[in-house]
Amino acid sequence: MGQTIHFMDTSLIPIWEKVQRGERLSFDDGLTMFRTIDVISLGKMAHFVQKARSGDAVYFVLNQKIEPTNICVLACKFCDFATKAGQPDAYEMTIHEILHKLTPDIHEVHITGGLHPDWKWDYYLEMLRQIKQQFPDADIKAFTAVEIDFFHKKFKLPIEEVLKQLKDAGMRTMPGGGAEVFSERVRKRLFSSKIGAKVWLDIHRAAHRMGIPTNSTILYGHIETLEERVDHLIKLRSLQDETRGFLTFIPLAFQPGDTGIKPTHRFTSAIDDLKMIAVSRLMLDNFPHIKAYWVMLTEEVASVALNFGADDLDGTVGGEKIAHDAGAITPMQLTKEKIIKIIRDAGKVPVERDVFYNPLNVFSPNVIGQIPYLNSVPFYHHFEKRKFKLLPVSPRRMGDLSRNNQIDAGLFSLADYLSQKDILTPLPYCIATRDQVKSVMLFSNHGWQELNNKVIGIIDDTATSVRLLRVLLEKKHGVKAELKRLHSGVNDYEGFDAVLLIGDEALRRQKFGLEKFELVYDLATEWYDWQKLPFVFAVWAVRKALPLASRDELASLIQDALEKGELELERISQMHAGRIGLNPMEATEYLQGFNYRMGEREWRAIEVFENLLASVETEVEQK
Ligand code: V47
């Protein structure tokens, strides 16, 4: 991961030092970056963070935009889309017309539109219900905070109730629109009757608390100042510290069209667009993804953005009107093939995703799955990739990808390795604990014995820990509980007697606690006290179909990386500690608790676990 940047603008050097140490950037750092003319160095810094976050992956989704009406009670100066009833261009879609626009291959339906003065609440709910019913593979990303606030006022329902009813009707995430710029000065001049920063942030906070992940945006390139841009980023970063509910950030380049705003230039410049992407990636250190929205950036700028910090190209985006009504010069839709080509030409791995960024299809050979948790960093930090490409993916999804022949190797969750032994060969490396793990934790309101017949929420990411929990419950403690999977993304723990968390989220909660749950159990400790053996959570394995030379090459790359990684545990820990909310010493101690090499005791532990597993139920009900 070592990288040298030859800075033309030396004021970026202290910022680069912070980035390498994993330190948070300040308001002034943000301004320095926006003001620099050394765009190449800025891009390299952002690309460094992008690679640490997303490996070689660039995501896209097969999606369709639905803008059910352009009739809107507001009249924001920057918007060329909205109109009033009776105008020649006004339109209203029926549910039948909406359904007609969708096809079964679509994985995301993005719904947002005008604030209609007359539509009934039930119309919106019915729209979602029917989409979900007829297109079960399509996840619904619907309604900006502006629309949620409008529903709240018009239908006299509390915000939480609006969100709950939409969620029950099928809404899975919320888009990031309506944020514009979190500045009262700009709001008063451009969208004075629209919600401001506080209401926008409060609505997203409420959504996150209810287990609805959301996106976020900034509308830039009009009358906002650089200070206002940085302030906007910092406000989003603070909310993300609190909730972890944002999936992505999308800079929206202003399209002037016939709007009432006349910037000095017709469109934002490519340099400004690339700076916006790069600064966002660097400032938003707690955001998983940054989106290059090609519709507003152009395909050309979006392509370059994939090496300037952006790891998401949005999607095929059929049916977009907001940007095109404002004069966007981009095509109305991109084909899947075109998107794959753009991503490949940028040297990245095209990954088709769902609305939560779970990978569905990977369009590249020699892809290695990377567990995106701190405990696996010693394997990947110094990994010299050569022909291999890295795809960060949760343990459970890695197993799914391997089952569908989408990846060639990875650090597999033990359960997936065991169920795919016919197609996978193990390498002598693993993630094994000694007597505790700290990142596979059961948060509970009851002791083990009292968990009989209780309901336990299971984080979506896990393949092995959920089985370990089942073995502990049934074989060690003789109790049976009902296990229910939580959705991907932020979680809502309402209604559970206990929850199982893994990875960095568990580590963070182990330190800070989880509201409403008083007892905390470390599953590796439970296992060790019972079996006096380590627990092997993950095993490096390679597809048997891979040529022998590639397998050997990979084994030696892993060995080299691990040797270097183990020598530098302290430095590596420091880089990642802040992101998780640990101090560097806590992170180092955590990593020191693992054993990364398979030995006799590790194989023995696997055998004991496999035998116990044979006699317990492994299916988990979907929530
Ligand atoms: O909120 C309006 C913006 C937004 C113009 O969440 C304009 O994945 C540029 O939020 N020029 C809606 N922008 C679009 C949006 C979005 C887009 C893609 C993906 C996601 C996501 C969200 O469009 C509005 C407003 O900020 N907008 N007029 C204009 N003239």
XYZ file of C-alpha atoms and ligand atoms in Angstrom:
653
model
C 0.000 0.000 0.000
C 3.029 2.307 0.174
C 2.695 5.088 -2.397
C 4.751 8.109 -3.334
C 3.116 11.250 -4.663
C 5.234 14.010 -6.232
C 3.341 17.088 -5.100
C 3.329 20.242 -7.196
C 1.381 21.999 -4.422
C 3.306 21.396 -1.205
C 0.406 22.602 0.951
C -1.149 19.203 0.243
C 1.741 17.325 1.905
C 0.500 17.627 5.534
C -2.915 16.473 4.319
C -1.362 13.453 2.615
C 0.464 12.595 5.843
C -2.839 12.663 7.715
C -4.520 10.515 5.057
C -1.789 7.893 5.316
C -2.091 7.821 9.091
C -5.882 7.451 8.804
C -6.421 10.813 10.553
C -9.540 12.886 10.068
C -9.249 15.967 7.811
C -10.277 19.411 9.055
C -12.369 22.237 7.583
C -9.159 24.025 6.534
C -7.846 20.851 4.884
C -11.058 20.726 2.847
C -10.585 24.318 1.707
C -6.921 23.769 0.848
C -7.929 20.827 -1.328
C -10.672 22.732 -3.156
C -8.266 25.617 -3.780
C -5.360 23.584 -5.082
C -4.427 23.496 -8.760
C -2.556 20.217 -8.181
C -5.544 18.136 -9.216
C -3.472 15.081 -10.112
C -2.020 14.816 -6.593
C -5.462 15.396 -5.102
C -6.815 12.576 -7.268
C -4.003 10.249 -6.197
C -4.744 10.866 -2.530
C -8.431 10.180 -3.095
C -7.644 7.069 -5.139
C -5.499 5.789 -2.257
C -8.509 6.030 0.071
C -10.826 4.591 -2.597
C -8.583 1.502 -2.981
C -8.376 1.012 0.784
C -12.187 1.102 0.905
C -13.293 -0.654 -2.260
C -10.250 -2.505 -3.567
C -10.535 -2.624 -7.346
C -14.315 -2.675 -7.431
C -16.522 -0.124 -9.123
C -20.218 -0.738 -8.564
C -23.208 -0.234 -10.798
C -26.860 -1.188 -10.596
C -29.494 -1.965 -13.216
C -31.949 0.726 -12.275
C -34.942 2.658 -13.477
C -35.925 6.144 -12.410
C -39.584 6.816 -11.814
C -40.625 10.433 -11.491
C -44.366 9.911 -10.942
C -45.300 13.562 -11.508
C -43.659 16.891 -12.254
C -46.477 18.868 -10.658
C -44.958 20.469 -7.586
C -46.135 22.873 -4.925
C -42.618 24.347 -4.757
C -40.861 26.518 -7.317
C -37.134 26.216 -6.580
C -35.018 28.490 -8.754
C -32.551 25.767 -9.772
C -35.185 23.277 -10.946
C -36.358 23.018 -14.565
C -38.357 19.851 -13.913
C -41.201 21.048 -11.723
C -44.322 22.646 -13.140
C -47.919 23.469 -12.144
C -51.131 21.593 -12.916
C -52.683 22.772 -16.178
C -49.332 23.592 -17.806
C -48.822 21.869 -21.190
C -45.840 19.843 -19.922
C -47.478 18.728 -16.641
C -47.892 14.964 -16.244
C -49.182 12.456 -13.658
C -48.419 8.740 -13.893
C -50.860 6.026 -12.926
C -49.588 2.950 -11.088
C -50.239 0.991 -14.252
C -47.968 3.362 -16.218
C -45.283 3.104 -13.544
C -45.318 -0.700 -13.592
C -45.167 -0.618 -17.377
C -41.777 1.144 -17.170
C -40.171 -1.660 -15.148
C -38.564 -4.889 -16.357
C -37.629 -8.019 -14.354
C -33.846 -7.485 -14.730
C -33.989 -4.242 -12.699
C -32.557 -4.291 -9.175
C -33.268 -0.740 -8.077
C -36.293 1.467 -8.648
C -35.476 5.082 -7.819
C -38.657 7.052 -7.135
C -38.680 10.792 -6.609
C -40.766 13.568 -8.094
C -42.808 16.718 -7.623
C -44.762 17.447 -4.423
C -48.252 16.909 -5.814
C -50.925 19.103 -4.211
C -53.789 16.580 -4.487
C -52.498 13.002 -4.388
C -53.656 10.874 -1.453
C -51.311 9.151 0.991
C -52.595 5.744 0.037
C -51.611 6.323 -3.590
C -47.937 6.433 -2.614
C -48.199 3.325 -0.431
C -50.079 1.419 -3.115
C -47.449 2.394 -5.692
C -44.711 0.813 -3.567
C -46.762 -2.276 -2.710
C -47.549 -3.037 -6.323
C -43.967 -2.538 -7.490
C -42.740 -4.879 -4.745
C -45.367 -7.445 -5.563
C -44.773 -7.499 -9.308
C -40.978 -6.999 -9.257
C -39.714 -8.749 -6.115
C -36.043 -8.534 -7.235
C -36.208 -4.764 -7.522
C -35.413 -2.902 -4.312
C -37.181 0.405 -3.915
C -35.131 3.545 -3.207
C -37.820 6.110 -2.716
C -38.643 9.660 -1.709
C -36.196 12.365 -0.665
C -36.334 14.028 2.734
C -38.205 16.895 1.048
C -40.975 14.491 0.055
C -41.001 12.830 3.482
C -41.406 16.242 5.131
C -44.202 17.088 2.669
C -46.049 13.823 3.480
C -45.593 14.507 7.200
C -47.210 17.948 6.903
C -49.853 17.171 4.296
C -51.090 13.912 5.792
C -50.531 15.008 9.407
C -48.438 11.991 10.312
C -45.288 12.065 12.462
C -42.071 11.636 10.408
C -41.450 8.213 12.009
C -44.944 7.085 11.039
C -44.465 8.232 7.424
C -41.206 6.276 7.281
C -42.690 3.213 8.965
C -45.639 2.999 6.584
C -43.385 3.478 3.548
C -40.997 0.835 4.877
C -43.833 -1.606 5.444
C -45.055 -0.943 1.886
C -41.646 -1.876 0.428
C -39.286 1.113 0.622
C -35.771 -0.233 1.347
C -33.598 2.879 1.157
C -33.986 6.617 0.601
C -32.269 8.612 -2.150
C -30.045 11.523 -1.225
C -31.789 14.328 -3.078
C -33.124 17.539 -1.636
C -30.021 18.306 0.416
C -28.910 20.954 -2.108
C -26.350 22.939 -0.042
C -26.630 23.096 3.735
C -26.371 26.878 3.805
C -29.068 29.282 4.934
C -27.658 31.931 2.593
C -28.096 29.661 -0.428
C -31.449 28.342 0.757
C -32.905 31.831 1.109
C -31.788 32.725 -2.410
C -32.565 29.541 -4.321
C -35.121 27.415 -2.497
C -36.590 29.487 0.310
C -39.750 27.387 0.735
C -37.882 24.084 0.862
C -36.550 22.368 4.003
C -33.106 23.406 5.198
C -30.171 21.503 6.647
C -31.681 20.747 10.036
C -34.878 19.136 8.794
C -33.037 17.225 6.041
C -30.523 15.840 8.544
C -33.220 15.074 11.156
C -35.223 13.045 8.632
C -32.175 11.029 7.574
C -31.280 10.480 11.237
C -34.788 9.164 11.886
C -34.581 6.861 8.850
C -31.224 5.451 9.967
C -32.567 4.787 13.465
C -35.429 2.833 11.900
C -33.114 0.629 9.838
C -33.547 2.518 6.568
C -30.157 3.315 5.023
C -30.034 6.468 2.899
C -27.943 8.284 0.330
C -26.777 11.885 0.429
C -26.028 14.587 -2.126
C -24.752 18.104 -2.666
C -25.922 20.301 -5.541
C -22.785 22.227 -6.532
C -21.627 24.562 -9.265
C -24.099 27.437 -8.849
C -23.814 30.211 -6.233
C -22.316 28.236 -3.333
C -18.892 29.091 -1.923
C -16.084 26.598 -1.300
C -16.555 27.167 2.443
C -20.200 26.151 2.081
C -19.200 22.982 0.240
C -16.781 21.968 3.017
C -19.325 22.784 5.706
C -21.871 20.583 3.902
C -19.438 17.650 3.862
C -18.625 18.065 7.546
C -22.320 18.123 8.511
C -22.863 14.831 6.679
C -19.753 13.317 8.240
C -20.984 14.197 11.738
C -24.346 12.533 11.197
C -22.613 9.483 9.783
C -20.464 9.288 12.957
C -23.693 9.121 14.885
C -25.731 6.666 12.804
C -23.538 4.922 10.140
C -26.672 4.958 8.005
C -25.399 6.630 4.825
C -24.507 4.297 1.997
C -23.100 6.786 -0.444
C -22.495 10.433 -1.267
C -23.365 11.844 -4.672
C -22.090 15.214 -5.829
C -24.730 16.549 -8.274
C -23.222 18.917 -10.840
C -25.602 21.787 -11.481
C -27.262 21.780 -14.928
C -28.258 25.396 -15.677
C -30.827 24.742 -18.451
C -33.466 27.490 -18.399
C -33.389 27.797 -14.625
C -33.335 31.209 -13.028
C -29.666 30.830 -12.133
C -26.994 31.999 -14.511
C -23.553 30.872 -13.398
C -20.630 32.393 -15.265
C -20.089 29.145 -17.143
C -22.804 26.928 -18.561
C -21.742 23.732 -16.827
C -19.296 22.920 -14.071
C -15.798 22.295 -15.456
C -14.285 18.815 -15.520
C -11.610 19.984 -13.090
C -14.209 21.254 -10.622
C -16.160 17.981 -10.938
C -13.054 15.879 -10.284
C -12.064 18.045 -7.320
C -15.560 17.662 -5.885
C -15.348 13.861 -6.150
C -11.826 13.690 -4.721
C -12.438 16.094 -1.825
C -15.632 14.211 -0.954
C -13.765 10.887 -0.801
C -11.083 12.409 1.400
C -13.331 14.361 3.763
C -16.052 11.712 4.145
C -13.781 9.162 5.824
C -16.760 7.279 7.305
C -18.719 6.914 4.050
C -18.524 3.542 2.332
C -19.085 4.837 -1.216
C -18.812 7.899 -3.454
C -20.922 7.969 -6.583
C -19.931 9.423 -9.961
C -23.405 10.218 -11.329
C -22.664 10.085 -15.049
C -26.016 11.692 -15.927
C -24.828 15.038 -14.566
C -21.049 14.581 -14.911
C -21.007 13.244 -18.494
C -19.658 9.776 -19.275
C -16.183 11.209 -19.913
C -15.792 12.939 -16.537
C -17.451 10.045 -14.689
C -14.905 7.651 -16.292
C -11.994 9.691 -14.950
C -13.721 10.029 -11.565
C -13.323 6.257 -11.122
C -9.631 6.912 -10.446
C -10.316 10.082 -8.440
C -12.172 8.557 -5.481
C -15.499 7.348 -6.926
C -16.298 3.648 -6.639
C -19.853 3.742 -7.997
C -21.220 4.768 -11.396
C -24.865 4.656 -10.308
C -26.471 2.615 -13.082
C -28.214 2.316 -16.347
C -30.619 5.067 -15.104
C -33.551 4.659 -17.444
C -36.185 7.404 -17.374
C -34.253 10.294 -15.761
C -35.958 13.690 -16.246
C -34.673 16.135 -13.598
C -31.229 16.625 -15.157
C -32.368 16.238 -18.743
C -35.128 18.817 -18.374
C -32.387 21.163 -17.173
C -30.374 20.589 -20.332
C -28.078 17.663 -19.407
C -26.287 16.612 -22.600
C -25.815 12.976 -21.561
C -27.747 10.055 -23.094
C -31.116 9.107 -21.598
C -29.817 5.692 -20.562
C -26.617 3.606 -20.692
C -26.592 -0.084 -21.547
C -25.110 -2.549 -19.105
C -22.406 -3.345 -21.685
C -21.444 0.326 -21.961
C -21.154 0.647 -18.181
C -19.006 -2.466 -17.967
C -16.723 -1.076 -20.675
C -16.356 2.297 -18.924
C -15.403 0.576 -15.669
C -12.983 -1.861 -17.319
C -11.319 0.942 -19.274
C -10.692 2.667 -15.933
C -8.745 -0.454 -14.857
C -11.425 -1.477 -12.365
C -13.590 -4.537 -11.764
C -17.232 -3.970 -12.763
C -19.473 -5.221 -9.962
C -23.225 -5.293 -10.439
C -24.839 -4.536 -7.078
C -28.166 -4.316 -5.329
C -29.451 -1.239 -3.523
C -27.367 -2.066 -0.393
C -24.156 -2.550 -2.415
C -24.244 -6.312 -2.064
C -22.398 -7.661 -5.121
C -24.572 -9.702 -7.492
C -22.294 -10.244 -10.504
C -18.590 -9.673 -11.019
C -17.381 -9.023 -14.578
C -13.694 -9.856 -14.370
C -11.435 -12.937 -13.999
C -8.889 -13.414 -11.177
C -10.948 -11.656 -8.545
C -10.153 -12.333 -4.889
C -12.705 -11.751 -2.147
C -11.519 -9.491 0.652
C -13.219 -9.456 4.048
C -13.646 -5.752 4.781
C -12.946 -5.994 8.516
C -9.964 -4.852 10.529
C -9.028 -8.437 11.471
C -8.140 -9.320 7.875
C -6.066 -6.215 7.146
C -2.718 -7.975 7.903
C -3.378 -10.125 4.818
C -4.304 -7.333 2.470
C -2.298 -4.297 3.513
C 0.875 -5.381 1.701
C -0.799 -7.690 -0.783
C 0.998 -7.297 -4.105
C -1.820 -8.014 -6.508
C -0.043 -8.739 -9.791
C -2.780 -10.121 -12.044
C -5.292 -10.481 -9.192
C -7.966 -7.938 -8.341
C -9.502 -7.339 -4.914
C -13.196 -7.165 -4.116
C -14.190 -6.290 -0.546
C -17.282 -8.280 0.351
C -18.956 -9.494 3.528
C -18.241 -13.135 4.473
C -21.720 -14.380 3.636
C -21.841 -12.642 0.233
C -18.367 -13.979 -0.579
C -19.729 -17.492 -0.175
C -22.622 -16.671 -2.529
C -20.264 -15.240 -5.144
C -18.063 -18.337 -5.024
C -21.087 -20.616 -5.315
C -22.000 -18.739 -8.497
C -18.443 -18.947 -9.903
C -17.963 -15.189 -9.611
C -14.649 -15.129 -7.715
C -11.500 -17.265 -7.838
C -10.220 -17.125 -4.282
C -10.726 -15.439 -0.965
C -10.639 -15.552 2.772
C -13.817 -17.598 3.082
C -16.070 -17.824 6.035
C -15.491 -21.303 7.523
C -19.096 -22.386 6.861
C -18.750 -21.519 3.174
C -15.416 -23.284 2.876
C -16.948 -26.411 4.460
C -19.975 -26.379 2.172
C -17.848 -25.781 -0.945
C -14.982 -28.191 -0.259
C -15.647 -29.901 -3.590
C -14.705 -26.759 -5.527
C -12.275 -25.052 -3.124
C -8.760 -25.972 -2.003
C -7.612 -24.531 1.340
C -4.376 -22.578 1.718
C -2.580 -22.708 5.088
C -3.842 -19.287 6.208
C -6.866 -18.400 8.286
C -8.424 -16.069 10.810
C -8.411 -17.990 14.069
C -8.852 -16.781 17.605
C -7.058 -17.720 20.750
C -9.510 -17.314 23.628
C -11.541 -14.280 22.577
C -12.369 -12.462 19.378
C -14.103 -9.174 20.376
C -15.769 -8.955 16.981
C -18.314 -11.775 17.093
C -20.615 -10.674 19.854
C -24.041 -11.544 21.147
C -25.760 -8.533 22.728
C -28.560 -9.819 24.897
C -31.120 -9.039 27.528
C -31.018 -12.596 28.819
C -28.523 -15.158 30.032
C -27.963 -18.177 27.770
C -30.485 -20.393 29.550
C -33.204 -17.768 29.269
C -32.792 -17.473 25.520
C -34.990 -20.517 24.999
C -37.787 -19.614 22.516
C -36.526 -16.049 22.330
C -35.973 -14.125 19.068
C -32.388 -13.298 18.101
C -31.560 -10.832 15.301
C -28.675 -11.927 13.101
C -26.531 -9.438 11.179
C -26.845 -10.020 7.436
C -23.054 -10.442 6.907
C -22.509 -13.657 8.801
C -22.187 -17.198 7.454
C -20.180 -18.909 10.226
C -20.896 -16.954 13.394
C -24.619 -17.620 13.068
C -23.842 -21.348 12.959
C -21.479 -21.043 15.888
C -24.269 -19.309 17.796
C -26.674 -22.112 16.938
C -24.142 -24.737 18.104
C -23.546 -22.866 21.368
C -27.256 -22.432 22.015
C -28.281 -25.977 21.259
C -25.230 -28.092 22.084
C -23.586 -26.174 24.896
C -26.609 -24.651 26.607
C -29.421 -26.950 25.431
C -31.736 -24.108 24.353
C -33.511 -23.351 21.100
C -34.079 -19.798 19.915
C -35.647 -18.317 16.835
C -32.986 -16.695 14.633
C -34.004 -13.947 12.211
C -31.739 -12.202 9.734
C -31.548 -8.427 9.820
C -31.481 -6.558 6.502
C -28.190 -5.287 5.076
C -27.247 -1.775 6.024
C -28.134 -0.039 9.248
C -30.053 -2.142 11.664
C -33.158 -1.665 13.654
C -32.958 -3.870 16.745
C -36.551 -3.277 17.798
C -38.392 -6.419 18.830
C -35.360 -8.668 19.409
C -34.326 -10.298 22.692
C -30.723 -10.422 21.532
C -28.679 -9.589 18.432
C -25.594 -11.166 16.898
C -23.134 -8.702 15.348
C -19.828 -9.429 13.653
C -16.853 -7.546 12.197
C -16.050 -3.903 12.801
C -19.616 -3.119 13.836
C -19.353 -5.706 16.640
C -15.954 -4.354 17.626
C -17.323 -0.821 17.886
C -20.349 -2.008 19.862
C -18.150 -4.141 22.092
C -16.416 -0.920 23.101
C -19.383 1.467 23.238
C -22.212 -0.950 24.075
C -25.504 -1.406 22.290
C -28.492 0.529 23.521
C -31.129 -1.609 25.247
C -28.899 -4.718 25.601
C -27.187 -5.167 28.912
C -25.312 -8.436 28.480
C -22.516 -9.036 26.000
C -21.090 -12.434 25.086
C -17.959 -13.089 23.036
C -18.680 -16.249 21.009
C -15.004 -17.214 20.740
C -14.703 -17.114 24.537
C -17.860 -19.211 24.861
C -16.361 -21.728 22.456
C -12.929 -21.754 24.102
C -14.328 -22.267 27.612
C -16.285 -25.235 26.284
C -13.872 -26.922 23.853
C -10.468 -25.525 24.954
C -9.786 -24.968 21.262
C -9.327 -21.914 19.058
C -12.155 -21.018 16.719
C -11.436 -20.672 13.014
C -13.730 -18.036 11.535
C -12.260 -17.890 8.041
C -10.010 -19.951 5.788
C -8.070 -18.863 2.705
C -9.139 -21.015 -0.222
C -8.752 -21.081 -3.990
C -10.977 -22.514 -6.693
C -9.773 -25.938 -7.728
C -10.441 -24.915 -11.339
C -7.718 -22.246 -11.137
C -4.452 -23.326 -12.882
C -1.898 -24.727 -10.434
C 0.579 -21.954 -11.259
C -1.997 -19.305 -10.284
C -2.771 -21.104 -7.040
C 0.938 -21.256 -6.142
C 1.423 -17.635 -7.091
C -1.464 -16.603 -4.871
C -0.196 -18.682 -1.936
C 3.190 -17.009 -2.076
C 1.642 -13.533 -2.417
C -0.448 -14.191 0.711
C 2.570 -15.431 2.626
C 4.678 -12.388 1.679
C 1.839 -10.013 2.541
C 1.204 -11.653 5.904
C 4.874 -11.640 6.902
C 5.103 -7.916 6.186
C 1.680 -7.217 7.712
C 2.542 -8.962 10.983
C 5.728 -6.935 11.328
C 3.704 -3.749 11.040
C 0.647 -4.507 13.159
C 0.988 -1.238 15.049
C 1.141 0.965 11.971
C -1.710 -0.887 10.299
C -3.833 -0.661 13.424
C -3.254 3.063 13.667
C -4.465 3.573 10.096
C -7.786 1.846 10.722
C -8.469 2.497 14.415
C -10.131 5.907 14.018
C -12.583 4.693 11.387
C -13.907 2.130 13.869
C -13.822 4.365 16.917
C -10.910 2.607 18.647
C -7.642 4.111 19.781
C -4.475 2.748 18.113
C -3.522 0.637 21.153
C -6.930 -1.028 21.296
C -6.725 -1.822 17.594
C -3.224 -3.311 17.957
C -4.275 -5.439 20.924
C -7.265 -6.653 18.926
C -5.103 -7.757 16.005
C -2.586 -9.412 18.328
C -5.387 -11.698 19.485
C -5.545 -13.539 16.145
C -3.615 -16.413 14.699
C -3.339 -16.234 10.922
C -1.763 -19.628 10.180
C -3.433 -23.017 10.056
C -1.903 -25.497 12.481
C -2.911 -28.826 13.975
C -5.126 -27.249 16.625
C -6.923 -25.128 14.027
C -7.677 -28.195 11.870
C -8.822 -30.079 14.961
C -11.134 -27.157 15.899
C -12.640 -27.212 12.401
C -13.293 -30.943 12.669
C -15.006 -30.617 16.060
C -17.143 -27.747 14.804
C -18.086 -29.578 11.592
C -19.276 -32.585 13.595
C -21.374 -30.434 15.923
C -22.802 -28.527 12.982
C -24.076 -31.697 11.363
C -26.819 -32.011 13.962
C -28.147 -28.444 14.229
C -30.552 -26.495 12.086
C -28.682 -24.068 9.792
C -31.459 -22.221 8.034
C -32.141 -18.701 9.296
C -35.431 -17.000 8.709
C -35.359 -13.766 6.698
C -36.890 -10.825 8.600
O -32.628 17.045 -5.076
C -32.534 19.622 -9.354
C -31.064 18.006 -8.076
C -31.783 16.118 -7.121
C -31.122 20.298 -10.827
O -29.697 8.877 -4.105
C -30.538 19.328 -10.063
O -28.763 7.497 -5.486
C -28.593 19.499 -11.235
O -30.999 13.371 -5.694
N -29.115 20.494 -12.021
C -32.513 14.828 -7.406
N -29.281 18.906 -10.255
C -31.576 13.755 -7.922
C -30.927 12.998 -6.821
C -30.209 11.748 -7.098
C -29.695 11.481 -8.352
C -29.036 10.258 -8.567
C -28.900 9.338 -7.570
C -29.413 9.614 -6.316
C -29.291 8.612 -5.232
C -30.052 10.835 -6.064
O -31.424 16.704 -8.339
C -32.530 17.209 -6.425
C -31.672 18.393 -6.758
O -30.634 18.518 -5.819
N -31.420 18.939 -9.147
N -32.394 20.470 -10.402
C -30.360 20.914 -11.854
N -30.858 21.881 -12.600
